[in-house]
């Protein structure tokens, strides 16, 4: 085999190996670019919230309502119970008389009064349950108003879409979670009350007051146990809901890039806007040059325009400064406007470096600037005398 043929075959094998080894890398790069591995940006989270798509755990709300009911039961049971018993005993004790009253024209009013008394008696429970439910929703930041949710959608009544939700992966997981929750509650209640069932036949021999006390104690224990189990389930469900929501809103690298471009603007457009802003600032600065008392220059590179206020109690301020092209424009504007120009390279460079627009000159500039102002005033007097 000739050396030339050997070198050509070696080069071909090298190119082939590069292409083969590069193919997986390109594939991996494309795959990584299309993977949703980036957390959602604040803008996407806000858009999701505006659509009503927020992380929300119904288990937290359920646990909160159980807790509210438990608190109301512990502190208001005697008051509410006495009110309910008084209302019902009045109704049952005068059943025949009240029966005729219900059939009279005043019957609806009479029933509404009884209903109001029962609702008033149960008001601590209603208030506790509603307030804790609202607090749990507000605490999860799930209280949103999304007009898009009010728009009619065919998918909400579509049999096919609803079947996919019910029997899809999400539907099956929700069913499994609900079944596991019911089984867990049943097991906990059975273990807790298994030894108490033997006491039930003995209640018939107890006094009514003792029976009421026992039933109240067992009810408190039952509701407290349900609340504890619900709180445990909520503690597991809430992080899972947050993880699901964040995972659903994850973005690809390209999506993050586009989001940043929309938020911060295209770099090219940002450069154009920055250039326009600089031009506007320069034009405003140039409009102040005719008001200056003197322009101190380094003949070709630096120029600073100084204005001395009429009260003469403060130091001169810098109204314009620039280098190269801007310095040339300052000199040109000063010449057209009749502002005297004094050549003093060290002072021009120093003022340009340390004094910002609108600031007074430093103390070390006083002598040189005083000389420049005297020079400018002398030129003005000569010009007036010549006229």
mmCIF file of C-alpha atoms in Angstrom:
data_model
loop_
_atom_site.group_PDB
_atom_site.id
_atom_site.type_symbol
_atom_site.label_atom_id
_atom_site.label_comp_id
_atom_site.label_asym_id
_atom_site.label_seq_id
_atom_site.Cartn_x
_atom_site.Cartn_y
_atom_site.Cartn_z
ATOM 1 C CA UNK A 1 0.000 0.000 0.000
ATOM 2 C CA UNK A 2 1.359 3.409 -0.981
ATOM 3 C CA UNK A 3 2.030 6.060 1.680
ATOM 4 C CA UNK A 4 -0.477 8.355 -0.023
ATOM 5 C CA UNK A 5 -3.222 5.704 0.075
ATOM 6 C CA UNK A 6 -2.347 4.881 3.685
ATOM 7 C CA UNK A 7 -2.614 8.518 4.738
ATOM 8 C CA UNK A 8 -5.947 8.932 2.917
ATOM 9 C CA UNK A 9 -7.417 5.827 4.552
ATOM 10 C CA UNK A 10 -6.164 6.966 7.949
ATOM 11 C CA UNK A 11 -7.732 10.365 7.461
ATOM 12 C CA UNK A 12 -11.011 8.767 6.388
ATOM 13 C CA UNK A 13 -11.067 6.497 9.434
ATOM 14 C CA UNK A 14 -10.317 9.495 11.665
ATOM 15 C CA UNK A 15 -13.205 11.480 10.153
ATOM 16 C CA UNK A 16 -15.502 8.446 10.460
ATOM 17 C CA UNK A 17 -14.575 7.961 14.104
ATOM 18 C CA UNK A 18 -15.198 11.642 14.767
ATOM 19 C CA UNK A 19 -18.613 11.531 13.132
ATOM 20 C CA UNK A 20 -19.578 8.350 14.943
ATOM 21 C CA UNK A 21 -18.383 9.618 18.285
ATOM 22 C CA UNK A 22 -19.980 12.994 17.699
ATOM 23 C CA UNK A 23 -23.404 11.616 16.801
ATOM 24 C CA UNK A 24 -24.281 10.491 20.311
ATOM 25 C CA UNK A 25 -23.003 13.796 21.680
ATOM 26 C CA UNK A 26 -25.247 15.746 19.343
ATOM 27 C CA UNK A 27 -28.124 13.466 20.255
ATOM 28 C CA UNK A 28 -27.438 13.995 23.934
ATOM 29 C CA UNK A 29 -27.256 17.761 23.441
ATOM 30 C CA UNK A 30 -30.588 17.794 21.606
ATOM 31 C CA UNK A 31 -32.083 15.571 24.263
ATOM 32 C CA UNK A 32 -30.832 17.779 27.087
ATOM 33 C CA UNK A 33 -32.120 20.876 25.287
ATOM 34 C CA UNK A 34 -35.600 19.361 25.015
ATOM 35 C CA UNK A 35 -35.699 18.037 28.578
ATOM 36 C CA UNK A 36 -37.741 20.033 31.074
ATOM 37 C CA UNK A 37 -35.051 20.227 33.721
ATOM 38 C CA UNK A 38 -35.245 23.911 34.655
ATOM 39 C CA UNK A 39 -37.502 25.304 37.353
ATOM 40 C CA UNK A 40 -40.305 27.588 36.242
ATOM 41 C CA UNK A 41 -39.476 31.269 36.031
ATOM 42 C CA UNK A 42 -41.417 33.785 38.148
ATOM 43 C CA UNK A 43 -43.200 34.921 34.981
ATOM 44 C CA UNK A 44 -44.460 31.415 34.200
ATOM 45 C CA UNK A 45 -45.538 30.899 37.811
ATOM 46 C CA UNK A 46 -47.482 34.168 37.669
ATOM 47 C CA UNK A 47 -49.178 33.201 34.384
ATOM 48 C CA UNK A 48 -50.081 29.830 35.858
ATOM 49 C CA UNK A 49 -51.554 31.531 38.909
ATOM 50 C CA UNK A 50 -53.588 33.902 36.743
ATOM 51 C CA UNK A 51 -55.077 30.844 35.031
ATOM 52 C CA UNK A 52 -56.033 29.379 38.413
ATOM 53 C CA UNK A 53 -53.393 26.650 38.220
ATOM 54 C CA UNK A 54 -51.939 26.688 41.735
ATOM 55 C CA UNK A 55 -50.664 23.932 44.032
ATOM 56 C CA UNK A 56 -53.476 22.982 46.345
ATOM 57 C CA UNK A 57 -53.971 20.099 48.761
ATOM 58 C CA UNK A 58 -57.550 19.207 49.649
ATOM 59 C CA UNK A 59 -56.151 17.114 52.493
ATOM 60 C CA UNK A 60 -54.859 20.262 54.211
ATOM 61 C CA UNK A 61 -58.306 21.836 53.984
ATOM 62 C CA UNK A 62 -59.922 18.635 55.272
ATOM 63 C CA UNK A 63 -57.518 18.473 58.223
ATOM 64 C CA UNK A 64 -58.161 22.154 58.985
ATOM 65 C CA UNK A 65 -61.942 21.670 59.000
ATOM 66 C CA UNK A 66 -61.604 18.639 61.278
ATOM 67 C CA UNK A 67 -59.441 20.723 63.606
ATOM 68 C CA UNK A 68 -61.993 23.542 63.602
ATOM 69 C CA UNK A 69 -64.809 21.109 64.348
ATOM 70 C CA UNK A 70 -62.736 19.557 67.148
ATOM 71 C CA UNK A 71 -62.126 22.961 68.780
ATOM 72 C CA UNK A 72 -65.795 23.920 68.486
ATOM 73 C CA UNK A 73 -66.814 20.558 69.913
ATOM 74 C CA UNK A 74 -64.462 20.903 72.864
ATOM 75 C CA UNK A 75 -65.502 24.444 73.811
ATOM 76 C CA UNK A 76 -69.083 24.854 72.550
ATOM 77 C CA UNK A 77 -70.637 21.405 72.808
ATOM 78 C CA UNK A 78 -72.436 22.071 76.094
ATOM 79 C CA UNK A 79 -73.845 25.423 74.939
ATOM 80 C CA UNK A 80 -74.832 24.207 71.457
ATOM 81 C CA UNK A 81 -76.167 20.929 72.817
ATOM 82 C CA UNK A 82 -78.372 22.652 75.375
ATOM 83 C CA UNK A 83 -79.745 24.999 72.711
ATOM 84 C CA UNK A 84 -80.512 22.144 70.303
ATOM 85 C CA UNK A 85 -82.096 19.993 73.027
ATOM 86 C CA UNK A 86 -84.220 22.906 74.251
ATOM 87 C CA UNK A 87 -85.507 23.597 70.749
ATOM 88 C CA UNK A 88 -86.203 19.950 69.944
ATOM 89 C CA UNK A 89 -87.801 19.253 73.331
ATOM 90 C CA UNK A 90 -90.126 22.214 72.866
ATOM 91 C CA UNK A 91 -91.042 20.982 69.429
ATOM 92 C CA UNK A 92 -91.597 17.356 70.517
ATOM 93 C CA UNK A 93 -93.325 18.223 73.803
ATOM 94 C CA UNK A 94 -95.960 20.247 71.995
ATOM 95 C CA UNK A 95 -96.079 18.124 68.881
ATOM 96 C CA UNK A 96 -99.879 18.048 68.538
ATOM 97 C CA UNK A 97 -100.292 21.767 69.137
ATOM 98 C CA UNK A 98 -97.411 22.636 66.874
ATOM 99 C CA UNK A 99 -98.736 20.279 64.215
ATOM 100 C CA UNK A 100 -101.859 22.430 63.829
ATOM 101 C CA UNK A 101 -99.665 25.536 63.867
ATOM 102 C CA UNK A 102 -97.624 24.211 60.974
ATOM 103 C CA UNK A 103 -100.790 23.752 58.913
ATOM 104 C CA UNK A 104 -101.915 27.301 59.621
ATOM 105 C CA UNK A 105 -100.955 30.310 57.483
ATOM 106 C CA UNK A 106 -98.172 30.998 59.998
ATOM 107 C CA UNK A 107 -96.618 27.569 59.454
ATOM 108 C CA UNK A 108 -93.728 28.680 57.179
ATOM 109 C CA UNK A 109 -92.826 31.498 59.566
ATOM 110 C CA UNK A 110 -92.902 29.089 62.495
ATOM 111 C CA UNK A 111 -90.615 26.615 60.695
ATOM 112 C CA UNK A 112 -88.189 29.379 59.746
ATOM 113 C CA UNK A 113 -87.957 30.435 63.397
ATOM 114 C CA UNK A 114 -87.144 26.863 64.453
ATOM 115 C CA UNK A 115 -84.554 26.566 61.674
ATOM 116 C CA UNK A 116 -82.987 29.866 62.742
ATOM 117 C CA UNK A 117 -82.723 28.692 66.357
ATOM 118 C CA UNK A 118 -81.056 25.436 65.279
ATOM 119 C CA UNK A 119 -78.626 27.280 63.001
ATOM 120 C CA UNK A 120 -77.847 29.738 65.798
ATOM 121 C CA UNK A 121 -77.200 26.826 68.153
ATOM 122 C CA UNK A 122 -74.792 25.293 65.623
ATOM 123 C CA UNK A 123 -73.155 28.632 64.727
ATOM 124 C CA UNK A 124 -69.896 27.917 66.633
ATOM 125 C CA UNK A 125 -69.398 24.755 64.580
ATOM 126 C CA UNK A 126 -70.297 26.470 61.300
ATOM 127 C CA UNK A 127 -68.013 29.427 62.029
ATOM 128 C CA UNK A 128 -65.113 27.210 63.127
ATOM 129 C CA UNK A 129 -65.324 24.928 60.092
ATOM 130 C CA UNK A 130 -65.688 27.765 57.571
ATOM 131 C CA UNK A 131 -62.951 29.929 59.082
ATOM 132 C CA UNK A 132 -60.402 27.109 59.296
ATOM 133 C CA UNK A 133 -61.191 26.056 55.724
ATOM 134 C CA UNK A 134 -60.660 29.610 54.449
ATOM 135 C CA UNK A 135 -57.460 29.975 56.470
ATOM 136 C CA UNK A 136 -56.091 26.733 55.004
ATOM 137 C CA UNK A 137 -56.897 27.869 51.454
ATOM 138 C CA UNK A 138 -55.373 31.304 52.052
ATOM 139 C CA UNK A 139 -52.334 29.746 53.716
ATOM 140 C CA UNK A 140 -51.671 27.671 50.608
ATOM 141 C CA UNK A 141 -52.027 30.822 48.447
ATOM 142 C CA UNK A 142 -54.721 28.957 46.545
ATOM 143 C CA UNK A 143 -57.315 31.723 46.776
ATOM 144 C CA UNK A 144 -57.293 33.113 43.236
ATOM 145 C CA UNK A 145 -59.785 34.582 40.800
ATOM 146 C CA UNK A 146 -59.283 33.184 37.312
ATOM 147 C CA UNK A 147 -61.806 34.409 34.707
ATOM 148 C CA UNK A 148 -60.528 31.747 32.296
ATOM 149 C CA UNK A 149 -61.942 29.089 34.609
ATOM 150 C CA UNK A 150 -65.415 30.557 34.072
ATOM 151 C CA UNK A 151 -65.261 30.170 30.311
ATOM 152 C CA UNK A 152 -67.193 27.157 29.009
ATOM 153 C CA UNK A 153 -65.004 24.357 27.689
ATOM 154 C CA UNK A 154 -66.187 21.356 25.725
ATOM 155 C CA UNK A 155 -63.514 19.204 27.398
ATOM 156 C CA UNK A 156 -65.311 19.569 30.736
ATOM 157 C CA UNK A 157 -68.367 17.743 29.421
ATOM 158 C CA UNK A 158 -66.544 15.472 27.005
ATOM 159 C CA UNK A 159 -67.092 11.821 27.896
ATOM 160 C CA UNK A 160 -63.765 10.811 26.351
ATOM 161 C CA UNK A 161 -61.741 13.471 28.185
ATOM 162 C CA UNK A 162 -63.458 12.737 31.485
ATOM 163 C CA UNK A 163 -62.838 9.011 31.011
ATOM 164 C CA UNK A 164 -59.139 9.705 30.407
ATOM 165 C CA UNK A 165 -59.005 11.712 33.634
ATOM 166 C CA UNK A 166 -60.868 9.063 35.624
ATOM 167 C CA UNK A 167 -59.065 6.023 34.290
ATOM 168 C CA UNK A 168 -55.737 7.571 33.389
ATOM 169 C CA UNK A 169 -52.600 7.600 35.516
ATOM 170 C CA UNK A 170 -53.762 10.597 37.558
ATOM 171 C CA UNK A 171 -57.224 9.147 38.120
ATOM 172 C CA UNK A 172 -55.883 5.780 39.223
ATOM 173 C CA UNK A 173 -53.363 7.412 41.569
ATOM 174 C CA UNK A 174 -56.120 9.558 43.126
ATOM 175 C CA UNK A 175 -58.317 6.492 43.581
ATOM 176 C CA UNK A 176 -55.443 4.562 45.170
ATOM 177 C CA UNK A 177 -54.714 7.482 47.495
ATOM 178 C CA UNK A 178 -58.356 7.775 48.562
ATOM 179 C CA UNK A 179 -58.622 4.032 49.143
ATOM 180 C CA UNK A 180 -55.402 4.008 51.177
ATOM 181 C CA UNK A 181 -56.651 6.948 53.238
ATOM 182 C CA UNK A 182 -59.962 5.225 54.032
ATOM 183 C CA UNK A 183 -58.210 1.973 54.940
ATOM 184 C CA UNK A 184 -55.723 3.811 57.177
ATOM 185 C CA UNK A 185 -58.498 5.682 58.998
ATOM 186 C CA UNK A 186 -60.491 2.476 59.441
ATOM 187 C CA UNK A 187 -57.488 0.611 60.869
ATOM 188 C CA UNK A 188 -56.640 3.441 63.274
ATOM 189 C CA UNK A 189 -60.232 3.726 64.493
ATOM 190 C CA UNK A 190 -60.588 -0.032 64.893
ATOM 191 C CA UNK A 191 -57.389 -0.290 66.937
ATOM 192 C CA UNK A 192 -58.419 2.700 69.065
ATOM 193 C CA UNK A 193 -62.011 1.599 69.758
ATOM 194 C CA UNK A 194 -61.643 -2.163 69.760
ATOM 195 C CA UNK A 195 -61.437 -2.351 73.560
ATOM 196 C CA UNK A 196 -64.214 0.221 74.035
ATOM 197 C CA UNK A 197 -66.901 -1.756 72.209
ATOM 198 C CA UNK A 198 -67.314 -4.013 75.252
ATOM 199 C CA UNK A 199 -68.555 -1.022 77.281
ATOM 200 C CA UNK A 200 -71.493 -0.290 74.963
ATOM 201 C CA UNK A 201 -73.914 -2.898 76.454
ATOM 202 C CA UNK A 202 -73.202 -1.494 79.924
ATOM 203 C CA UNK A 203 -74.430 2.000 79.033
ATOM 204 C CA UNK A 204 -78.072 0.988 79.564
ATOM 205 C CA UNK A 205 -77.407 0.606 83.297
ATOM 206 C CA UNK A 206 -75.847 4.069 83.652
ATOM 207 C CA UNK A 207 -77.599 7.288 84.600
ATOM 208 C CA UNK A 208 -78.485 9.645 81.739
ATOM 209 C CA UNK A 209 -75.948 12.199 82.922
ATOM 210 C CA UNK A 210 -73.208 9.560 82.990
ATOM 211 C CA UNK A 211 -74.199 8.342 79.531
ATOM 212 C CA UNK A 212 -73.999 11.888 78.177
ATOM 213 C CA UNK A 213 -70.591 12.391 79.751
ATOM 214 C CA UNK A 214 -69.280 9.103 78.322
ATOM 215 C CA UNK A 215 -70.650 9.834 74.856
ATOM 216 C CA UNK A 216 -69.149 13.331 74.906
ATOM 217 C CA UNK A 217 -65.761 11.950 75.967
ATOM 218 C CA UNK A 218 -65.807 9.282 73.263
ATOM 219 C CA UNK A 219 -66.918 11.791 70.634
ATOM 220 C CA UNK A 220 -64.059 14.109 71.547
ATOM 221 C CA UNK A 221 -61.639 11.187 71.350
ATOM 222 C CA UNK A 222 -63.076 10.074 67.993
ATOM 223 C CA UNK A 223 -62.938 13.528 66.381
ATOM 224 C CA UNK A 224 -59.468 14.184 67.805
ATOM 225 C CA UNK A 225 -58.214 10.903 66.386
ATOM 226 C CA UNK A 226 -59.715 11.676 62.976
ATOM 227 C CA UNK A 227 -58.090 15.124 63.093
ATOM 228 C CA UNK A 228 -54.677 13.654 63.927
ATOM 229 C CA UNK A 229 -54.897 11.129 61.081
ATOM 230 C CA UNK A 230 -56.059 13.843 58.664
ATOM 231 C CA UNK A 231 -53.167 16.089 59.736
ATOM 232 C CA UNK A 232 -50.683 13.267 59.105
ATOM 233 C CA UNK A 233 -52.155 12.648 55.652
ATOM 234 C CA UNK A 234 -52.053 16.389 54.899
ATOM 235 C CA UNK A 235 -48.392 16.567 55.955
ATOM 236 C CA UNK A 236 -47.639 13.901 53.348
ATOM 237 C CA UNK A 237 -49.954 15.208 50.630
ATOM 238 C CA UNK A 238 -48.935 18.887 50.652
ATOM 239 C CA UNK A 239 -45.234 18.364 49.737
ATOM 240 C CA UNK A 240 -46.321 15.861 47.096
ATOM 241 C CA UNK A 241 -48.742 18.392 45.568
ATOM 242 C CA UNK A 242 -46.034 21.056 45.545
ATOM 243 C CA UNK A 243 -43.612 18.647 43.876
ATOM 244 C CA UNK A 244 -46.193 17.673 41.240
ATOM 245 C CA UNK A 245 -47.014 21.304 40.483
ATOM 246 C CA UNK A 246 -43.377 22.380 40.202
ATOM 247 C CA UNK A 247 -42.556 19.335 38.081
ATOM 248 C CA UNK A 248 -45.483 20.075 35.762
ATOM 249 C CA UNK A 249 -44.296 23.651 35.229
ATOM 250 C CA UNK A 250 -40.642 22.772 34.575
ATOM 251 C CA UNK A 251 -39.173 24.337 31.453
ATOM 252 C CA UNK A 252 -36.660 23.413 28.794
ATOM 253 C CA UNK A 253 -33.486 25.418 28.291
ATOM 254 C CA UNK A 254 -34.974 26.978 25.154
ATOM 255 C CA UNK A 255 -38.137 28.011 27.018
ATOM 256 C CA UNK A 256 -36.063 29.661 29.764
ATOM 257 C CA UNK A 257 -34.006 31.429 27.118
ATOM 258 C CA UNK A 258 -37.122 32.737 25.355
ATOM 259 C CA UNK A 259 -38.630 33.760 28.701
ATOM 260 C CA UNK A 260 -35.543 35.758 29.618
ATOM 261 C CA UNK A 261 -35.513 37.342 26.186
ATOM 262 C CA UNK A 262 -39.125 38.458 26.583
ATOM 263 C CA UNK A 263 -38.481 39.721 30.109
ATOM 264 C CA UNK A 264 -35.150 41.457 29.644
ATOM 265 C CA UNK A 265 -35.462 42.136 25.940
ATOM 266 C CA UNK A 266 -33.456 41.052 22.938
ATOM 267 C CA UNK A 267 -29.748 41.964 23.436
ATOM 268 C CA UNK A 268 -29.760 43.760 20.083
ATOM 269 C CA UNK A 269 -32.824 45.786 21.057
ATOM 270 C CA UNK A 270 -31.313 46.491 24.486
ATOM 271 C CA UNK A 271 -28.224 47.861 22.747
ATOM 272 C CA UNK A 272 -30.376 50.077 20.522
ATOM 273 C CA UNK A 273 -32.350 51.369 23.507
ATOM 274 C CA UNK A 274 -29.143 52.024 25.438
ATOM 275 C CA UNK A 275 -27.713 53.919 22.471
ATOM 276 C CA UNK A 276 -30.867 56.022 22.174
ATOM 277 C CA UNK A 277 -30.789 56.796 25.897
ATOM 278 C CA UNK A 278 -27.146 57.879 25.628
ATOM 279 C CA UNK A 279 -27.967 60.095 22.649
ATOM 280 C CA UNK A 280 -30.840 61.724 24.539
ATOM 281 C CA UNK A 281 -28.610 62.323 27.571
ATOM 282 C CA UNK A 282 -25.903 63.801 25.337
ATOM 283 C CA UNK A 283 -28.401 66.097 23.618
ATOM 284 C CA UNK A 284 -29.686 67.323 26.984
ATOM 285 C CA UNK A 285 -26.102 67.938 28.090
ATOM 286 C CA UNK A 286 -25.337 69.850 24.891
ATOM 287 C CA UNK A 287 -28.334 72.105 25.488
ATOM 288 C CA UNK A 288 -26.665 73.220 28.754
ATOM 289 C CA UNK A 289 -23.358 74.201 27.112
ATOM 290 C CA UNK A 290 -24.595 77.672 26.002
ATOM 291 C CA UNK A 291 -25.406 78.462 29.651
ATOM 292 C CA UNK A 292 -21.821 77.775 30.792
ATOM 293 C CA UNK A 293 -19.383 80.543 31.798
ATOM 294 C CA UNK A 294 -16.322 78.791 30.415
ATOM 295 C CA UNK A 295 -15.222 75.580 28.707
ATOM 296 C CA UNK A 296 -11.876 74.145 29.796
ATOM 297 C CA UNK A 297 -10.271 71.841 27.231
ATOM 298 C CA UNK A 298 -7.394 69.598 26.482
ATOM 299 C CA UNK A 299 -7.146 70.816 22.912
ATOM 300 C CA UNK A 300 -8.103 67.514 21.262
ATOM 301 C CA UNK A 301 -9.373 64.940 23.780
ATOM 302 C CA UNK A 302 -11.131 66.445 26.852
ATOM 303 C CA UNK A 303 -13.658 69.218 27.364
ATOM 304 C CA UNK A 304 -15.630 70.321 30.439
ATOM 305 C CA UNK A 305 -18.203 73.121 30.561
ATOM 306 C CA UNK A 306 -18.495 74.968 33.885
ATOM 307 C CA UNK A 307 -21.264 77.238 35.086
ATOM 308 C CA UNK A 308 -20.990 79.639 37.968
ATOM 309 C CA UNK A 309 -24.307 80.410 39.656
ATOM 310 C CA UNK A 310 -25.453 84.011 39.821
ATOM 311 C CA UNK A 311 -25.326 84.139 43.632
ATOM 312 C CA UNK A 312 -21.547 83.511 43.523
ATOM 313 C CA UNK A 313 -21.787 81.764 46.915
ATOM 314 C CA UNK A 314 -21.082 78.254 45.661
ATOM 315 C CA UNK A 315 -18.387 76.696 43.524
ATOM 316 C CA UNK A 316 -18.865 76.332 39.757
ATOM 317 C CA UNK A 317 -20.700 73.201 38.626
ATOM 318 C CA UNK A 318 -20.034 70.918 35.689
ATOM 319 C CA UNK A 319 -22.872 71.134 33.141
ATOM 320 C CA UNK A 320 -21.202 69.134 30.342
ATOM 321 C CA UNK A 321 -18.150 66.975 29.815
ATOM 322 C CA UNK A 322 -16.847 64.543 27.234
ATOM 323 C CA UNK A 323 -13.909 63.022 25.413
ATOM 324 C CA UNK A 324 -12.962 62.833 21.745
ATOM 325 C CA UNK A 325 -16.143 63.189 19.642
ATOM 326 C CA UNK A 326 -18.267 64.526 22.516
ATOM 327 C CA UNK A 327 -15.466 66.927 23.466
ATOM 328 C CA UNK A 328 -15.380 68.187 19.881
ATOM 329 C CA UNK A 329 -19.144 68.765 19.954
ATOM 330 C CA UNK A 330 -18.825 70.681 23.253
ATOM 331 C CA UNK A 331 -16.100 72.915 21.757
ATOM 332 C CA UNK A 332 -18.164 73.473 18.614
ATOM 333 C CA UNK A 333 -21.322 74.322 20.581
ATOM 334 C CA UNK A 334 -19.348 76.660 22.840
ATOM 335 C CA UNK A 335 -17.841 78.455 19.842
ATOM 336 C CA UNK A 336 -21.236 78.918 18.193
ATOM 337 C CA UNK A 337 -22.792 80.110 21.486
ATOM 338 C CA UNK A 338 -19.960 82.507 22.302
ATOM 339 C CA UNK A 339 -18.802 80.660 25.425
ATOM 340 C CA UNK A 340 -15.079 81.283 26.044
ATOM 341 C CA UNK A 341 -12.781 78.269 25.701
ATOM 342 C CA UNK A 342 -9.677 77.989 27.905
ATOM 343 C CA UNK A 343 -6.966 75.433 27.208
ATOM 344 C CA UNK A 344 -5.795 73.771 30.428
ATOM 345 C CA UNK A 345 -5.117 70.034 29.828
ATOM 346 C CA UNK A 346 -4.375 68.965 33.447
ATOM 347 C CA UNK A 347 -7.473 70.710 34.827
ATOM 348 C CA UNK A 348 -9.693 69.421 32.003
ATOM 349 C CA UNK A 349 -8.569 65.827 32.585
ATOM 350 C CA UNK A 350 -8.902 66.102 36.377
ATOM 351 C CA UNK A 351 -12.396 67.622 36.335
ATOM 352 C CA UNK A 352 -13.552 65.073 33.760
ATOM 353 C CA UNK A 353 -12.297 62.207 35.950
ATOM 354 C CA UNK A 354 -13.638 63.218 39.366
ATOM 355 C CA UNK A 355 -16.583 65.593 38.855
ATOM 356 C CA UNK A 356 -19.947 64.271 37.680
ATOM 357 C CA UNK A 357 -22.570 66.255 35.815
ATOM 358 C CA UNK A 358 -24.374 68.658 38.132
ATOM 359 C CA UNK A 359 -21.659 68.480 40.802
ATOM 360 C CA UNK A 360 -19.437 71.284 42.077
ATOM 361 C CA UNK A 361 -15.749 71.241 41.278
ATOM 362 C CA UNK A 362 -13.326 70.009 43.942
ATOM 363 C CA UNK A 363 -11.274 72.322 46.143
ATOM 364 C CA UNK A 364 -8.072 71.460 44.269
ATOM 365 C CA UNK A 365 -9.620 72.920 41.111
ATOM 366 C CA UNK A 366 -10.412 76.334 42.586
ATOM 367 C CA UNK A 367 -7.231 78.139 41.532
ATOM 368 C CA UNK A 368 -7.219 76.829 37.958
ATOM 369 C CA UNK A 369 -10.960 77.383 37.483
ATOM 370 C CA UNK A 370 -10.704 80.896 38.954
ATOM 371 C CA UNK A 371 -8.031 81.664 36.372
ATOM 372 C CA UNK A 372 -10.249 80.230 33.615
ATOM 373 C CA UNK A 373 -13.236 82.307 34.767
ATOM 374 C CA UNK A 374 -11.037 85.442 34.895
ATOM 375 C CA UNK A 375 -9.849 84.648 31.377
ATOM 376 C CA UNK A 376 -13.448 84.194 30.175
ATOM 377 C CA UNK A 377 -14.591 87.441 31.803
ATOM 378 C CA UNK A 378 -11.668 89.315 30.227
ATOM 379 C CA UNK A 379 -12.638 88.003 26.781
ATOM 380 C CA UNK A 380 -16.244 89.083 27.285
ATOM 381 C CA UNK A 381 -15.184 92.601 28.329
ATOM 382 C CA UNK A 382 -12.926 92.891 25.273
ATOM 383 C CA UNK A 383 -15.761 91.726 23.055
ATOM 384 C CA UNK A 384 -18.168 94.251 24.579
ATOM 385 C CA UNK A 385 -15.540 97.004 24.276
ATOM 386 C CA UNK A 386 -14.924 96.149 20.652
ATOM 387 C CA UNK A 387 -18.634 96.476 19.954
#
